[in-house]
PDB file of C-alpha atoms and ligand atoms in Angstrom:
ATOM      1  CA  MET A1381     -14.793  47.071 -55.654  1.00 42.00           C
ATOM      2  CA  ALA A1382     -11.914  44.698 -55.353  1.00 43.00           C
ATOM      3  CA  HIS A1383     -11.686  42.461 -52.058  1.00 47.00           C
ATOM      4  CA  GLU A1384      -8.533  43.130 -49.976  1.00 46.00           C
ATOM      5  CA  GLN A1385      -6.458  39.946 -49.335  1.00 49.00           C
ATOM      6  CA  ALA A1386      -3.888  39.563 -46.362  1.00 45.00           C
ATOM      7  CA  GLN A1387      -0.536  39.996 -48.015  1.00 50.00           C
ATOM      8  CA  PRO A1388       2.930  39.236 -46.458  1.00 48.00           C
ATOM      9  CA  SER A1389       3.217  43.284 -46.657  1.00 49.00           C
ATOM     10  CA  ASP A1390       0.447  43.273 -43.935  1.00 55.00           C
ATOM     11  CA  GLY A1391       2.837  42.748 -41.390  1.00 58.00           C
ATOM     12  CA  ILE A1392       2.068  39.056 -40.791  1.00 63.00           C
ATOM     13  CA  LYS A1393       5.431  37.299 -41.779  1.00 69.00           C
ATOM     14  CA  PRO A1394       5.395  33.547 -42.590  1.00 71.00           C
ATOM     15  CA  LEU A1395       7.551  31.486 -40.055  1.00 72.00           C
ATOM     16  CA  THR A1396      10.738  30.018 -41.347  1.00 76.00           C
ATOM     17  CA  ARG A1397      11.571  26.691 -40.915  1.00 76.00           C
ATOM     18  CA  ARG A1398      14.007  27.386 -38.186  1.00 76.00           C
ATOM     19  CA  GLU A1399      11.398  29.585 -36.256  1.00 76.00           C
ATOM     20  CA  PHE A1400       8.644  26.619 -36.666  1.00 71.00           C
ATOM     21  CA  LEU A1401      11.218  24.239 -35.094  1.00 76.00           C
ATOM     22  CA  ASN A1402      12.081  26.533 -32.325  1.00 77.00           C
ATOM     23  CA  TYR A1403       8.463  26.851 -31.417  1.00 75.00           C
ATOM     24  CA  VAL A1404       7.958  23.069 -31.598  1.00 72.00           C
ATOM     25  CA  TRP A1405      10.815  22.592 -29.437  1.00 74.00           C
ATOM     26  CA  LEU A1406       9.753  25.276 -26.720  1.00 77.00           C
ATOM     27  CA  GLY A1407       6.136  23.679 -26.624  1.00 71.00           C
ATOM     28  CA  SER A1408       7.568  20.242 -26.024  1.00 70.00           C
ATOM     29  CA  LEU A1409       9.792  21.456 -23.285  1.00 65.00           C
ATOM     30  CA  GLY A1410       6.579  23.155 -21.633  1.00 64.00           C
ATOM     31  CA  VAL A1411       4.921  19.826 -21.658  1.00 65.00           C
ATOM     32  CA  PHE A1412       7.775  17.941 -20.408  1.00 62.00           C
ATOM     33  CA  PHE A1413       7.873  20.326 -17.266  1.00 61.00           C
ATOM     34  CA  ALA A1414       4.161  20.456 -16.691  1.00 60.00           C
ATOM     35  CA  GLU A1415       4.376  16.411 -16.414  1.00 65.00           C
ATOM     36  CA  ILE A1416       7.246  16.728 -14.243  1.00 57.00           C
ATOM     37  CA  GLY A1417       5.344  19.216 -11.977  1.00 57.00           C
ATOM     38  CA  GLY A1418       2.208  16.791 -12.134  1.00 56.00           C
ATOM     39  CA  MET A1419       4.108  13.706 -11.057  1.00 56.00           C
ATOM     40  CA  GLY A1420       5.784  15.856  -8.169  1.00 53.00           C
ATOM     41  CA  LEU A1421       2.246  16.592  -7.199  1.00 53.00           C
ATOM     42  CA  LEU A1422       1.276  13.071  -7.195  1.00 53.00           C
ATOM     43  CA  PHE A1423       4.227  12.259  -5.044  1.00 54.00           C
ATOM     44  CA  ALA A1424       3.535  15.110  -2.640  1.00 56.00           C
ATOM     45  CA  PHE A1425       0.096  13.955  -1.645  1.00 55.00           C
ATOM     46  CA  PRO A1426      -0.812  10.170  -0.418  1.00 56.00           C
ATOM     47  CA  ARG A1427      -2.310   8.136  -3.192  1.00 67.00           C
ATOM     48  CA  PHE A1428      -4.868   6.424  -0.799  1.00 75.00           C
ATOM     49  CA  ARG A1429      -7.026   7.816   1.633  1.00 81.00           C
ATOM     50  CA  GLU A1430      -7.071   6.804   5.338  1.00 82.00           C
ATOM     51  CA  GLY A1431      -9.399   3.907   5.907  1.00 83.00           C
ATOM     52  CA  GLU A1432      -9.336   2.599   2.256  1.00 92.00           C
ATOM     53  CA  PHE A1433      -7.255  -0.210   1.175  1.00 96.00           C
ATOM     54  CA  GLY A1434      -3.800   0.843   0.376  1.00 96.00           C
ATOM     55  CA  GLY A1435      -3.697   3.539   2.901  1.00 96.00           C
ATOM     56  CA  VAL A1436      -3.645   3.684   6.699  1.00 97.00           C
ATOM     57  CA  PHE A1437      -6.275   2.113   8.895  1.00 97.00           C
ATOM     58  CA  ASN A1438      -6.671   3.685  12.279  1.00 97.00           C
ATOM     59  CA  LEU A1439      -7.907   1.114  14.685  1.00 98.00           C
ATOM     60  CA  GLY A1440      -8.279   3.699  17.750  1.00 98.00           C
ATOM     61  CA  PRO A1441      -6.821   3.006  21.202  1.00 98.00           C
ATOM     62  CA  ALA A1442      -5.027  -0.073  22.070  1.00 98.00           C
ATOM     63  CA  SER A1443      -7.528  -0.783  24.727  1.00 97.00           C
ATOM     64  CA  ASN A1444     -10.366  -1.429  21.878  1.00 96.00           C
ATOM     65  CA  LEU A1445      -8.079  -4.219  20.672  1.00 98.00           C
ATOM     66  CA  PRO A1446      -9.590  -7.729  20.688  1.00 97.00           C
ATOM     67  CA  PRO A1447      -8.460  -9.189  24.033  1.00 97.00           C
ATOM     68  CA  VAL A1448      -4.964 -10.968  23.955  1.00 97.00           C
ATOM     69  CA  GLY A1449      -5.164 -14.602  22.777  1.00 95.00           C
ATOM     70  CA  SER A1450      -8.696 -14.158  21.350  1.00 97.00           C
ATOM     71  CA  ALA A1451      -9.447 -15.299  17.682  1.00 98.00           C
ATOM     72  CA  PRO A1452      -8.051 -13.378  14.909  1.00 98.00           C
ATOM     73  CA  GLN A1453     -10.215 -10.335  13.399  1.00 98.00           C
ATOM     74  CA  ALA A1454     -10.847 -10.163   9.710  1.00 98.00           C
ATOM     75  CA  ASN A1455     -10.923  -6.536   8.779  1.00 98.00           C
ATOM     76  CA  THR A1456     -12.693  -6.932   5.354  1.00 97.00           C
ATOM     77  CA  LYS A1457     -12.090  -3.364   4.162  1.00 97.00           C
ATOM     78  CA  GLY A1458      -8.283  -3.342   5.149  1.00 98.00           C
ATOM     79  CA  LYS A1459      -7.933  -6.894   3.894  1.00 98.00           C
ATOM     80  CA  PHE A1460      -5.931  -8.083   6.944  1.00 98.00           C
ATOM     81  CA  TRP A1461      -6.460 -10.436   9.976  1.00 98.00           C
ATOM     82  CA  LEU A1462      -6.174  -8.562  13.270  1.00 98.00           C
ATOM     83  CA  VAL A1463      -3.944 -10.929  15.513  1.00 98.00           C
ATOM     84  CA  HIS A1464      -3.532  -9.873  19.198  1.00 98.00           C
ATOM     85  CA  LEU A1465      -0.909 -12.062  20.834  1.00 98.00           C
ATOM     86  CA  GLU A1466       0.844 -11.753  24.160  1.00 97.00           C
ATOM     87  CA  GLU A1467       3.854 -10.481  22.290  1.00 97.00           C
ATOM     88  CA  GLY A1468       1.890  -7.705  20.591  1.00 98.00           C
ATOM     89  CA  VAL A1469      -0.326  -7.003  17.408  1.00 98.00           C
ATOM     90  CA  LEU A1470      -0.055  -8.327  13.899  1.00 98.00           C
ATOM     91  CA  ALA A1471      -1.946  -7.439  10.780  1.00 98.00           C
ATOM     92  CA  LEU A1472      -1.771 -10.310   8.523  1.00 98.00           C
ATOM     93  CA  TYR A1473      -2.451  -9.873   4.713  1.00 98.00           C
ATOM     94  CA  VAL A1474      -5.707 -12.198   3.669  1.00 98.00           C
ATOM     95  CA  VAL A1475      -3.977 -13.597   0.660  1.00 98.00           C
ATOM     96  CA  CYS A1476      -2.325 -17.089   0.628  1.00 98.00           C
ATOM     97  CA  THR A1477       1.273 -16.860  -0.294  1.00 98.00           C
ATOM     98  CA  HIS A1478       1.012 -19.863  -2.416  1.00 98.00           C
ATOM     99  CA  LEU A1479      -1.356 -18.936  -5.348  1.00 98.00           C
ATOM    100  CA  GLY A1480      -3.418 -16.192  -3.906  1.00 97.00           C
ATOM    101  CA  CYS A1481      -6.496 -17.775  -2.425  1.00 98.00           C
ATOM    102  CA  LEU A1482      -8.279 -16.261   0.611  1.00 98.00           C
ATOM    103  CA  TYR A1483      -7.160 -18.674   3.673  1.00 98.00           C
ATOM    104  CA  ARG A1484      -9.359 -18.602   6.829  1.00 98.00           C
ATOM    105  CA  TRP A1485      -8.810 -19.013  10.581  1.00 98.00           C
ATOM    106  CA  GLN A1486      -9.701 -22.432  12.055  1.00 98.00           C
ATOM    107  CA  GLU A1487     -10.593 -22.155  15.462  1.00 97.00           C
ATOM    108  CA  ALA A1488     -10.729 -25.773  16.255  1.00 98.00           C
ATOM    109  CA  GLN A1489      -7.406 -26.412  14.890  1.00 98.00           C
ATOM    110  CA  ASN A1490      -5.994 -23.217  16.121  1.00 98.00           C
ATOM    111  CA  ARG A1491      -4.565 -22.018  12.964  1.00 98.00           C
ATOM    112  CA  PHE A1492      -5.062 -20.473   9.508  1.00 98.00           C
ATOM    113  CA  ILE A1493      -5.890 -22.914   6.567  1.00 98.00           C
ATOM    114  CA  CYS A1494      -6.162 -22.205   2.996  1.00 98.00           C
ATOM    115  CA  PRO A1495      -9.048 -23.945   1.405  1.00 98.00           C
ATOM    116  CA  CYS A1496      -7.460 -24.166  -2.185  1.00 98.00           C
ATOM    117  CA  HIS A1497      -4.211 -26.426  -1.853  1.00 98.00           C
ATOM    118  CA  GLY A1498      -4.441 -27.018   2.138  1.00 98.00           C
ATOM    119  CA  SER A1499      -1.290 -24.728   3.277  1.00 98.00           C
ATOM    120  CA  GLN A1500      -1.466 -23.973   7.092  1.00 98.00           C
ATOM    121  CA  PHE A1501      -0.238 -21.189   9.246  1.00 98.00           C
ATOM    122  CA  GLN A1502       0.241 -20.604  12.715  1.00 98.00           C
ATOM    123  CA  LYS A1503      -1.580 -17.641  14.411  1.00 98.00           C
ATOM    124  CA  ASP A1504       1.273 -15.135  13.992  1.00 98.00           C
ATOM    125  CA  GLY A1505       1.491 -16.165  10.138  1.00 98.00           C
ATOM    126  CA  THR A1506       4.208 -18.850  10.390  1.00 98.00           C
ATOM    127  CA  TYR A1507       4.427 -21.340   7.805  1.00 98.00           C
ATOM    128  CA  ILE A1508       3.509 -24.730   9.192  1.00 98.00           C
ATOM    129  CA  GLN A1509       2.897 -27.017   6.135  1.00 98.00           C
ATOM    130  CA  GLY A1510       1.519 -27.345   2.401  1.00 98.00           C
ATOM    131  CA  PRO A1511       2.708 -25.672  -0.830  1.00 98.00           C
ATOM    132  CA  ALA A1512       2.965 -22.094   0.181  1.00 98.00           C
ATOM    133  CA  PRO A1513       6.767 -21.041  -0.247  1.00 98.00           C
ATOM    134  CA  ARG A1514       6.593 -18.644   2.805  1.00 98.00           C
ATOM    135  CA  SER A1515       5.065 -17.269   5.867  1.00 98.00           C
ATOM    136  CA  LEU A1516       2.053 -15.068   5.727  1.00 98.00           C
ATOM    137  CA  ASP A1517       2.862 -11.516   4.344  1.00 98.00           C
ATOM    138  CA  ARG A1518       1.916  -8.574   6.792  1.00 98.00           C
ATOM    139  CA  PHE A1519       1.250  -4.853   7.096  1.00 98.00           C
ATOM    140  CA  VAL A1520       3.342  -2.554   8.908  1.00 98.00           C
ATOM    141  CA  VAL A1521       1.530  -1.920  12.284  1.00 98.00           C
ATOM    142  CA  ARG A1522       2.314   1.516  14.212  1.00 98.00           C
ATOM    143  CA  MET A1523       1.582   2.415  17.651  1.00 98.00           C
ATOM    144  CA  LEU A1524       1.187   6.330  18.106  1.00 98.00           C
ATOM    145  CA  ASP A1525       0.659   8.757  20.880  1.00 97.00           C
ATOM    146  CA  ALA A1526      -1.842  11.516  21.052  1.00 95.00           C
ATOM    147  CA  ALA A1527       0.409  13.731  19.052  1.00 97.00           C
ATOM    148  CA  GLY A1528       0.984  11.211  16.193  1.00 96.00           C
ATOM    149  CA  ASN A1529       4.653  10.307  17.071  1.00 98.00           C
ATOM    150  CA  VAL A1530       5.587   6.575  16.311  1.00 98.00           C
ATOM    151  CA  LEU A1531       6.015   4.721  19.857  1.00 98.00           C
ATOM    152  CA  ALA A1532       6.419   1.543  18.031  1.00 98.00           C
ATOM    153  CA  GLU A1533       6.339  -0.337  14.904  1.00 98.00           C
ATOM    154  CA  THR A1534       6.587  -3.534  12.937  1.00 98.00           C
ATOM    155  CA  ASP A1535      10.206  -4.437  12.602  1.00 97.00           C
ATOM    156  CA  ARG A1536      11.102  -4.718   8.817  1.00 97.00           C
ATOM    157  CA  VAL A1537      13.486  -7.797   9.504  1.00 97.00           C
ATOM    158  CA  LYS A1538      11.796  -9.753  12.323  1.00 96.00           C
ATOM    159  CA  LYS A1539       8.493  -8.775  11.143  1.00 97.00           C
ATOM    160  CA  GLY A1540       7.051 -10.009  14.225  1.00 97.00           C
ATOM    161  CA  PRO A1541       4.263  -8.620  16.646  1.00 98.00           C
ATOM    162  CA  VAL A1542       4.447  -5.095  17.625  1.00 98.00           C
ATOM    163  CA  PRO A1543       4.161  -4.692  21.516  1.00 98.00           C
ATOM    164  CA  VAL A1544       1.554  -2.369  22.878  1.00 97.00           C
ATOM    165  CA  PRO A1545       3.057   0.439  24.808  1.00 97.00           C
ATOM    166  CA  SER A1546       0.059   1.543  26.690  1.00 97.00           C
ATOM    167  CA  PRO A1547      -3.550   1.033  26.378  1.00 97.00           C
ATOM    168  CA  ASP A1548      -4.144   4.358  24.852  1.00 97.00           C
ATOM    169  CA  ALA A1549      -1.583   4.021  22.525  1.00 98.00           C
ATOM    170  CA  ILE A1550      -3.301   4.644  18.893  1.00 98.00           C
ATOM    171  CA  VAL A1551      -2.972   1.445  16.765  1.00 98.00           C
ATOM    172  CA  THR A1552      -2.609   2.080  13.015  1.00 98.00           C
ATOM    173  CA  VAL A1553      -2.090  -0.633  10.257  1.00 98.00           C
ATOM    174  CA  ASP A1554      -0.602   1.035   7.013  1.00 98.00           C
ATOM    175  CA  THR A1555      -2.069  -1.334   4.277  1.00 98.00           C
ATOM    176  CA  GLY A1556       0.339   0.228   1.678  1.00 97.00           C
ATOM    177  CA  ASP A1557       3.359  -1.110   3.395  1.00 97.00           C
ATOM    178  CA  LEU A1558       3.375  -4.920   3.011  1.00 98.00           C
ATOM    179  CA  LEU A1559       6.040  -7.175   4.315  1.00 98.00           C
ATOM    180  CA  ARG A1560       6.590 -10.369   2.898  1.00 98.00           C
ATOM    181  CA  GLY A1561       6.612 -13.676   5.104  1.00 98.00           C
ATOM    182  CA  ASP A1562       9.898 -15.395   5.505  1.00 97.00           C
ATOM    183  CA  PRO A1563      10.488 -18.334   3.422  1.00 97.00           C
ATOM    184  CA  HIS A1564      10.700 -21.781   5.000  1.00 95.00           C
TER     185      HIS A1564
HETATM  186  S1  FES B 284      -3.403 -20.956  -2.540  1.00 74.41           S
HETATM  187 FE1  FES B 284      -3.210 -21.128  -0.624  1.00 74.41          FE
HETATM  188  S2  FES B 284      -2.508 -23.039  -0.679  1.00 74.41           S
HETATM  189 FE2  FES B 284      -2.717 -22.818  -2.618  1.00 74.41          FE
END
């Protein structure tokens, strides 16, 4: 008995060149829109979680801050030095603005000093001396009320300390929002 073979007459028509190109075009459009949709989702959600570097660090109520005038406090996870001055709060990025070494607070000299090439900075991050081209970079600090409304935040032009509005204001540091120190 002879085997049956699929023939064009079985209802399966071969694709014409035009139909084939149309399918390829539609397929690439689908991939394109899927990618756009994926990118939209990426932008819709924060890329970093709270409490991880690149995200927001919640330091709790201002009453928990180290006392005004005390030595800067290193936040290892957030990669910043928390500084509490009369004028308010700063979060200085731990990386030197010269070639990227980690500078340290030197209590005896009352300043930050970089061990690599000796750049020095005041407690508020202002450049003093050395090869660093600018003052220390800093992250945006925000003071929030209990509902999450912003009461005060780092001024993007002055980049100075953020005044503490009340002892129960929530202090946050946004390590995804870096402001470059001013050149000297
Ligand atoms: S890397 Fe800090 S002074 Fe050069």
